[in-house]
Amino acid sequence: MDSCDLRFERRTGLLEEDYRALAPVVLFRGLEPAALRALLKDAWVQTFPRNNLLFLQDDPATRFYVVLDGWVKLYRETTDGQESVISVFTRGESFGEAAIFDQGDFPVCASTVEQSRLLVIPASSFIRQIESDCAYAKKALAAMSRHMRSLVRQIEQLSVKSSTERVAGFLCKLASADDGPVVVQLPLDKALIAGRLGMQPETFSRSLAKLR
């Protein structure tokens, strides 16, 4: 590792193993190390405690995040004060980036589910870098397109698949191998997983029992 890399890591707090978490993020996929450092030159790593509010719905979208460790939920509050879970994110996933491109407000709230290490990326410096690099701007647009398609698939899953199929799909995503026996530890509480999968906690429990 050269002196430039060391200065970058000291300034941002990124560890060598964190680069593995950045690799699957669509906005960074395929970037050379120098290009990645340029995009993240003003970013920093921060550890947040459990149930820490990251932003509220309608807050200005001045930053976005990548999860390095832990879990984060996105949700909206209903008129009667209940939470409607929109999505949950874990290591190697980013959130909040869509809102920064139109310099708008966050459409949801975000909170940590457990103690989490997050890479915080300021919108202003990131947008400036994109504006100065047309090739990367096209990559960013492609990333947003893939994100939109992912949301469409998520909506389709909620409307077409049974509750048992949705639970099975969630468990498969947590599996560490494609073949043979795998032990999966649920990273979130039952109510949160159920909300993410569009069902009641009792339905989630019944679906687990059916899968057994």
PDB file of C-alpha atoms in Angstrom:
ATOM      1  CA  MET A   1       0.000   0.000   0.000  1.00  0.00           C
ATOM      2  CA  ASP A   2       1.477   3.373  -1.037  1.00  0.00           C
ATOM      3  CA  SER A   3       1.450   6.618   0.943  1.00  0.00           C
ATOM      4  CA  CYS A   4      -1.545   7.930  -1.008  1.00  0.00           C
ATOM      5  CA  ASP A   5      -3.625   4.903   0.029  1.00  0.00           C
ATOM      6  CA  LEU A   6      -2.565   5.283   3.655  1.00  0.00           C
ATOM      7  CA  ARG A   7      -3.498   8.964   3.753  1.00  0.00           C
ATOM      8  CA  PHE A   8      -6.862   8.164   2.185  1.00  0.00           C
ATOM      9  CA  GLU A   9      -7.589   5.428   4.732  1.00  0.00           C
ATOM     10  CA  ARG A  10      -6.556   7.603   7.675  1.00  0.00           C
ATOM     11  CA  ARG A  11      -8.721  10.466   6.443  1.00  0.00           C
ATOM     12  CA  THR A  12     -11.851   8.414   5.693  1.00  0.00           C
ATOM     13  CA  GLY A  13     -11.497   5.643   8.312  1.00  0.00           C
ATOM     14  CA  LEU A  14     -11.938   2.937   5.654  1.00  0.00           C
ATOM     15  CA  LEU A  15     -10.191  -0.326   6.493  1.00  0.00           C
ATOM     16  CA  GLU A  16      -8.693  -2.672   3.932  1.00  0.00           C
ATOM     17  CA  GLU A  17     -11.480  -5.223   4.478  1.00  0.00           C
ATOM     18  CA  ASP A  18     -14.112  -2.512   3.906  1.00  0.00           C
ATOM     19  CA  TYR A  19     -13.285  -2.488   0.214  1.00  0.00           C
ATOM     20  CA  ARG A  20     -14.955  -5.899  -0.051  1.00  0.00           C
ATOM     21  CA  ALA A  21     -18.170  -4.283   1.187  1.00  0.00           C
ATOM     22  CA  LEU A  22     -17.853  -1.506  -1.408  1.00  0.00           C
ATOM     23  CA  ALA A  23     -17.249  -3.899  -4.323  1.00  0.00           C
ATOM     24  CA  PRO A  24     -20.923  -4.927  -4.873  1.00  0.00           C
ATOM     25  CA  VAL A  25     -22.262  -1.350  -4.633  1.00  0.00           C
ATOM     26  CA  VAL A  26     -23.438  -0.550  -8.163  1.00  0.00           C
ATOM     27  CA  LEU A  27     -22.168   3.044  -8.034  1.00  0.00           C
ATOM     28  CA  PHE A  28     -18.620   1.821  -7.401  1.00  0.00           C
ATOM     29  CA  ARG A  29     -18.545  -1.418  -9.373  1.00  0.00           C
ATOM     30  CA  GLY A  30     -15.574  -1.738 -11.694  1.00  0.00           C
ATOM     31  CA  LEU A  31     -13.872   1.485 -10.599  1.00  0.00           C
ATOM     32  CA  GLU A  32     -10.095   1.684 -10.453  1.00  0.00           C
ATOM     33  CA  PRO A  33      -8.708   2.463  -6.965  1.00  0.00           C
ATOM     34  CA  ALA A  34      -7.743   6.035  -7.949  1.00  0.00           C
ATOM     35  CA  ALA A  35     -11.241   6.750  -9.283  1.00  0.00           C
ATOM     36  CA  LEU A  36     -12.838   5.301  -6.148  1.00  0.00           C
ATOM     37  CA  ARG A  37     -10.641   7.473  -3.910  1.00  0.00           C
ATOM     38  CA  ALA A  38     -11.629  10.542  -5.942  1.00  0.00           C
ATOM     39  CA  LEU A  39     -15.329   9.798  -5.456  1.00  0.00           C
ATOM     40  CA  LEU A  40     -14.917   9.164  -1.726  1.00  0.00           C
ATOM     41  CA  LYS A  41     -12.369  11.845  -0.879  1.00  0.00           C
ATOM     42  CA  ASP A  42     -14.811  13.682   1.438  1.00  0.00           C
ATOM     43  CA  ALA A  43     -16.518  10.574   2.837  1.00  0.00           C
ATOM     44  CA  TRP A  44     -15.989   9.163   6.315  1.00  0.00           C
ATOM     45  CA  VAL A  45     -16.728   6.009   8.309  1.00  0.00           C
ATOM     46  CA  GLN A  46     -18.917   6.401  11.377  1.00  0.00           C
ATOM     47  CA  THR A  47     -20.235   3.912  13.936  1.00  0.00           C
ATOM     48  CA  PHE A  48     -23.848   4.451  15.022  1.00  0.00           C
ATOM     49  CA  PRO A  49     -25.525   2.839  18.040  1.00  0.00           C
ATOM     50  CA  ARG A  50     -28.617   0.653  17.824  1.00  0.00           C
ATOM     51  CA  ASN A  51     -31.873   2.473  16.966  1.00  0.00           C
ATOM     52  CA  ASN A  52     -30.012   5.609  15.907  1.00  0.00           C
ATOM     53  CA  LEU A  53     -32.023   7.879  13.601  1.00  0.00           C
ATOM     54  CA  LEU A  54     -30.014   8.696  10.458  1.00  0.00           C
ATOM     55  CA  PHE A  55     -32.514  10.958   8.726  1.00  0.00           C
ATOM     56  CA  LEU A  56     -36.203  11.777   8.712  1.00  0.00           C
ATOM     57  CA  GLN A  57     -38.670  11.825   5.862  1.00  0.00           C
ATOM     58  CA  ASP A  58     -38.481  15.239   4.087  1.00  0.00           C
ATOM     59  CA  ASP A  59     -34.987  16.009   5.440  1.00  0.00           C
ATOM     60  CA  PRO A  60     -32.718  17.488   2.725  1.00  0.00           C
ATOM     61  CA  ALA A  61     -30.828  14.714   0.918  1.00  0.00           C
ATOM     62  CA  THR A  62     -27.320  15.958   1.663  1.00  0.00           C
ATOM     63  CA  ARG A  63     -25.646  12.541   1.930  1.00  0.00           C
ATOM     64  CA  PHE A  64     -26.012   8.853   1.269  1.00  0.00           C
ATOM     65  CA  TYR A  65     -24.657   5.748   2.969  1.00  0.00           C
ATOM     66  CA  VAL A  66     -23.013   2.373   2.441  1.00  0.00           C
ATOM     67  CA  VAL A  67     -23.398  -0.283   5.155  1.00  0.00           C
ATOM     68  CA  LEU A  68     -20.016  -1.715   6.167  1.00  0.00           C
ATOM     69  CA  ASP A  69     -21.356  -3.684   9.161  1.00  0.00           C
ATOM     70  CA  GLY A  70     -24.780  -3.949  10.770  1.00  0.00           C
ATOM     71  CA  TRP A  71     -28.361  -3.424   9.581  1.00  0.00           C
ATOM     72  CA  VAL A  72     -30.373  -0.319   8.684  1.00  0.00           C
ATOM     73  CA  LYS A  73     -34.091   0.007   8.009  1.00  0.00           C
ATOM     74  CA  LEU A  74     -35.935   2.490   5.814  1.00  0.00           C
ATOM     75  CA  TYR A  75     -39.507   3.205   6.812  1.00  0.00           C
ATOM     76  CA  ARG A  76     -42.387   5.658   6.642  1.00  0.00           C
ATOM     77  CA  GLU A  77     -44.613   6.639   9.531  1.00  0.00           C
ATOM     78  CA  THR A  78     -48.336   6.217   9.003  1.00  0.00           C
ATOM     79  CA  THR A  79     -50.908   8.787  10.136  1.00  0.00           C
ATOM     80  CA  ASP A  80     -51.620   6.720  13.260  1.00  0.00           C
ATOM     81  CA  GLY A  81     -47.925   6.670  14.241  1.00  0.00           C
ATOM     82  CA  GLN A  82     -47.146   3.148  13.051  1.00  0.00           C
ATOM     83  CA  GLU A  83     -44.023   2.239  11.068  1.00  0.00           C
ATOM     84  CA  SER A  84     -44.304   0.859   7.547  1.00  0.00           C
ATOM     85  CA  VAL A  85     -40.969  -0.808   6.752  1.00  0.00           C
ATOM     86  CA  ILE A  86     -39.870  -0.090   3.171  1.00  0.00           C
ATOM     87  CA  SER A  87     -36.568  -1.954   3.098  1.00  0.00           C
ATOM     88  CA  VAL A  88     -33.648  -3.209   5.167  1.00  0.00           C
ATOM     89  CA  PHE A  89     -29.973  -2.990   4.225  1.00  0.00           C
ATOM     90  CA  THR A  90     -26.848  -4.785   5.376  1.00  0.00           C
ATOM     91  CA  ARG A  91     -23.140  -5.059   4.539  1.00  0.00           C
ATOM     92  CA  GLY A  92     -22.322  -4.130   0.947  1.00  0.00           C
ATOM     93  CA  GLU A  93     -25.576  -2.261   0.290  1.00  0.00           C
ATOM     94  CA  SER A  94     -26.103   1.475  -0.222  1.00  0.00           C
ATOM     95  CA  PHE A  95     -29.147   3.624   0.486  1.00  0.00           C
ATOM     96  CA  GLY A  96     -30.236   7.230   0.107  1.00  0.00           C
ATOM     97  CA  GLU A  97     -28.410   7.836  -3.167  1.00  0.00           C
ATOM     98  CA  ALA A  98     -31.487   8.180  -5.381  1.00  0.00           C
ATOM     99  CA  ALA A  99     -32.656  11.308  -3.533  1.00  0.00           C
ATOM    100  CA  ILE A 100     -29.359  13.168  -3.956  1.00  0.00           C
ATOM    101  CA  PHE A 101     -29.430  13.164  -7.751  1.00  0.00           C
ATOM    102  CA  ASP A 102     -32.409  15.510  -7.973  1.00  0.00           C
ATOM    103  CA  GLN A 103     -31.179  17.486  -4.944  1.00  0.00           C
ATOM    104  CA  GLY A 104     -34.453  16.708  -3.249  1.00  0.00           C
ATOM    105  CA  ASP A 105     -35.570  15.435   0.147  1.00  0.00           C
ATOM    106  CA  PHE A 106     -35.459  11.940   1.582  1.00  0.00           C
ATOM    107  CA  PRO A 107     -38.818  10.233   0.902  1.00  0.00           C
ATOM    108  CA  VAL A 108     -38.437   7.929   3.941  1.00  0.00           C
ATOM    109  CA  CYS A 109     -36.878   7.752   7.406  1.00  0.00           C
ATOM    110  CA  ALA A 110     -33.754   5.697   8.151  1.00  0.00           C
ATOM    111  CA  SER A 111     -32.607   4.154  11.421  1.00  0.00           C
ATOM    112  CA  THR A 112     -30.039   1.575  12.516  1.00  0.00           C
ATOM    113  CA  VAL A 113     -31.459  -1.754  13.660  1.00  0.00           C
ATOM    114  CA  GLU A 114     -28.277  -2.670  15.527  1.00  0.00           C
ATOM    115  CA  GLN A 115     -24.904  -1.027  16.086  1.00  0.00           C
ATOM    116  CA  SER A 116     -23.683  -0.299  12.568  1.00  0.00           C
ATOM    117  CA  ARG A 117     -20.578   0.996  10.780  1.00  0.00           C
ATOM    118  CA  LEU A 118     -21.578   3.152   7.841  1.00  0.00           C
ATOM    119  CA  LEU A 119     -19.681   4.997   5.141  1.00  0.00           C
ATOM    120  CA  VAL A 120     -21.227   8.482   4.964  1.00  0.00           C
ATOM    121  CA  ILE A 121     -20.837  10.126   1.537  1.00  0.00           C
ATOM    122  CA  PRO A 122     -21.647  13.855   1.192  1.00  0.00           C
ATOM    123  CA  ALA A 123     -23.836  14.620  -1.801  1.00  0.00           C
ATOM    124  CA  SER A 124     -22.123  17.854  -2.841  1.00  0.00           C
ATOM    125  CA  SER A 125     -18.636  16.464  -3.458  1.00  0.00           C
ATOM    126  CA  PHE A 126     -20.028  13.299  -5.029  1.00  0.00           C
ATOM    127  CA  ILE A 127     -22.174  15.278  -7.491  1.00  0.00           C
ATOM    128  CA  ARG A 128     -19.242  17.534  -8.387  1.00  0.00           C
ATOM    129  CA  GLN A 129     -17.146  14.501  -9.210  1.00  0.00           C
ATOM    130  CA  ILE A 130     -19.906  13.074 -11.392  1.00  0.00           C
ATOM    131  CA  GLU A 131     -20.313  16.382 -13.235  1.00  0.00           C
ATOM    132  CA  SER A 132     -16.613  16.389 -14.077  1.00  0.00           C
ATOM    133  CA  ASP A 133     -16.627  12.808 -15.414  1.00  0.00           C
ATOM    134  CA  CYS A 134     -19.164  12.083 -18.160  1.00  0.00           C
ATOM    135  CA  ALA A 135     -18.247   8.398 -18.320  1.00  0.00           C
ATOM    136  CA  TYR A 136     -18.952   7.956 -14.632  1.00  0.00           C
ATOM    137  CA  ALA A 137     -22.193   9.955 -14.940  1.00  0.00           C
ATOM    138  CA  LYS A 138     -23.441   7.301 -17.384  1.00  0.00           C
ATOM    139  CA  LYS A 139     -22.454   4.581 -14.899  1.00  0.00           C
ATOM    140  CA  ALA A 140     -24.399   6.371 -12.154  1.00  0.00           C
ATOM    141  CA  LEU A 141     -27.491   6.576 -14.374  1.00  0.00           C
ATOM    142  CA  ALA A 142     -27.204   2.866 -15.124  1.00  0.00           C
ATOM    143  CA  ALA A 143     -26.935   2.177 -11.393  1.00  0.00           C
ATOM    144  CA  MET A 144     -30.139   4.118 -10.734  1.00  0.00           C
ATOM    145  CA  SER A 145     -31.877   2.161 -13.494  1.00  0.00           C
ATOM    146  CA  ARG A 146     -30.845  -1.151 -11.912  1.00  0.00           C
ATOM    147  CA  HIS A 147     -32.057   0.123  -8.539  1.00  0.00           C
ATOM    148  CA  MET A 148     -35.460   0.981 -10.035  1.00  0.00           C
ATOM    149  CA  ARG A 149     -35.738  -2.486 -11.567  1.00  0.00           C
ATOM    150  CA  SER A 150     -34.901  -3.996  -8.198  1.00  0.00           C
ATOM    151  CA  LEU A 151     -37.759  -2.038  -6.609  1.00  0.00           C
ATOM    152  CA  VAL A 152     -40.127  -3.252  -9.340  1.00  0.00           C
ATOM    153  CA  ARG A 153     -39.117  -6.855  -8.584  1.00  0.00           C
ATOM    154  CA  GLN A 154     -39.658  -6.188  -4.880  1.00  0.00           C
ATOM    155  CA  ILE A 155     -43.180  -4.883  -5.518  1.00  0.00           C
ATOM    156  CA  GLU A 156     -43.889  -7.875  -7.758  1.00  0.00           C
ATOM    157  CA  GLN A 157     -42.725 -10.232  -5.020  1.00  0.00           C
ATOM    158  CA  LEU A 158     -45.055  -8.649  -2.471  1.00  0.00           C
ATOM    159  CA  SER A 159     -48.055  -8.822  -4.795  1.00  0.00           C
ATOM    160  CA  VAL A 160     -47.529 -12.211  -6.467  1.00  0.00           C
ATOM    161  CA  LYS A 161     -45.620 -14.543  -4.136  1.00  0.00           C
ATOM    162  CA  SER A 162     -47.127 -16.259  -1.115  1.00  0.00           C
ATOM    163  CA  SER A 163     -45.941 -15.423   2.387  1.00  0.00           C
ATOM    164  CA  THR A 164     -44.041 -18.729   2.590  1.00  0.00           C
ATOM    165  CA  GLU A 165     -42.271 -18.032  -0.712  1.00  0.00           C
ATOM    166  CA  ARG A 166     -41.283 -14.552   0.497  1.00  0.00           C
ATOM    167  CA  VAL A 167     -39.832 -15.955   3.743  1.00  0.00           C
ATOM    168  CA  ALA A 168     -37.964 -18.657   1.813  1.00  0.00           C
ATOM    169  CA  GLY A 169     -36.480 -16.031  -0.507  1.00  0.00           C
ATOM    170  CA  PHE A 170     -35.338 -13.933   2.454  1.00  0.00           C
ATOM    171  CA  LEU A 171     -33.656 -16.950   4.069  1.00  0.00           C
ATOM    172  CA  CYS A 172     -31.941 -17.890   0.801  1.00  0.00           C
ATOM    173  CA  LYS A 173     -30.414 -14.406   0.596  1.00  0.00           C
ATOM    174  CA  LEU A 174     -28.861 -14.961   4.036  1.00  0.00           C
ATOM    175  CA  ALA A 175     -27.454 -18.376   3.142  1.00  0.00           C
ATOM    176  CA  SER A 176     -23.672 -18.502   2.835  1.00  0.00           C
ATOM    177  CA  ALA A 177     -23.595 -21.464   0.417  1.00  0.00           C
ATOM    178  CA  ASP A 178     -25.549 -22.734  -2.598  1.00  0.00           C
ATOM    179  CA  ASP A 179     -25.331 -26.448  -1.749  1.00  0.00           C
ATOM    180  CA  GLY A 180     -25.503 -28.550   1.384  1.00  0.00           C
ATOM    181  CA  PRO A 181     -26.756 -27.685   4.875  1.00  0.00           C
ATOM    182  CA  VAL A 182     -26.510 -24.055   5.981  1.00  0.00           C
ATOM    183  CA  VAL A 183     -27.147 -22.494   9.383  1.00  0.00           C
ATOM    184  CA  VAL A 184     -28.895 -19.116   9.058  1.00  0.00           C
ATOM    185  CA  GLN A 185     -29.163 -16.731  11.991  1.00  0.00           C
ATOM    186  CA  LEU A 186     -31.939 -14.179  11.645  1.00  0.00           C
ATOM    187  CA  PRO A 187     -30.275 -10.759  11.922  1.00  0.00           C
ATOM    188  CA  LEU A 188     -33.443  -8.803  12.690  1.00  0.00           C
ATOM    189  CA  ASP A 189     -36.362  -9.158  15.059  1.00  0.00           C
ATOM    190  CA  LYS A 190     -39.427 -11.000  13.808  1.00  0.00           C
ATOM    191  CA  ALA A 191     -41.644  -7.921  13.544  1.00  0.00           C
ATOM    192  CA  LEU A 192     -39.111  -6.066  11.388  1.00  0.00           C
ATOM    193  CA  ILE A 193     -38.593  -8.977   9.002  1.00  0.00           C
ATOM    194  CA  ALA A 194     -42.347  -9.437   8.737  1.00  0.00           C
ATOM    195  CA  GLY A 195     -42.818  -5.747   7.941  1.00  0.00           C
ATOM    196  CA  ARG A 196     -40.127  -5.891   5.265  1.00  0.00           C
ATOM    197  CA  LEU A 197     -41.827  -8.912   3.676  1.00  0.00           C
ATOM    198  CA  GLY A 198     -45.274  -7.301   3.784  1.00  0.00           C
ATOM    199  CA  MET A 199     -46.910  -9.563   6.362  1.00  0.00           C
ATOM    200  CA  GLN A 200     -47.913  -9.692  10.016  1.00  0.00           C
ATOM    201  CA  PRO A 201     -45.512 -11.238  12.580  1.00  0.00           C
ATOM    202  CA  GLU A 202     -47.957 -14.130  13.131  1.00  0.00           C
ATOM    203  CA  THR A 203     -47.946 -14.859   9.387  1.00  0.00           C
ATOM    204  CA  PHE A 204     -44.145 -14.843   9.417  1.00  0.00           C
ATOM    205  CA  SER A 205     -44.122 -17.383  12.271  1.00  0.00           C
ATOM    206  CA  ARG A 206     -46.622 -19.626  10.442  1.00  0.00           C
ATOM    207  CA  SER A 207     -44.521 -19.445   7.271  1.00  0.00           C
ATOM    208  CA  LEU A 208     -41.386 -20.479   9.189  1.00  0.00           C
ATOM    209  CA  ALA A 209     -43.307 -23.401  10.682  1.00  0.00           C
ATOM    210  CA  LYS A 210     -44.496 -24.460   7.227  1.00  0.00           C
ATOM    211  CA  LEU A 211     -40.928 -24.338   5.875  1.00  0.00           C
ATOM    212  CA  ARG A 212     -39.748 -26.549   8.745  1.00  0.00           C
TER     213      ARG A 212
END
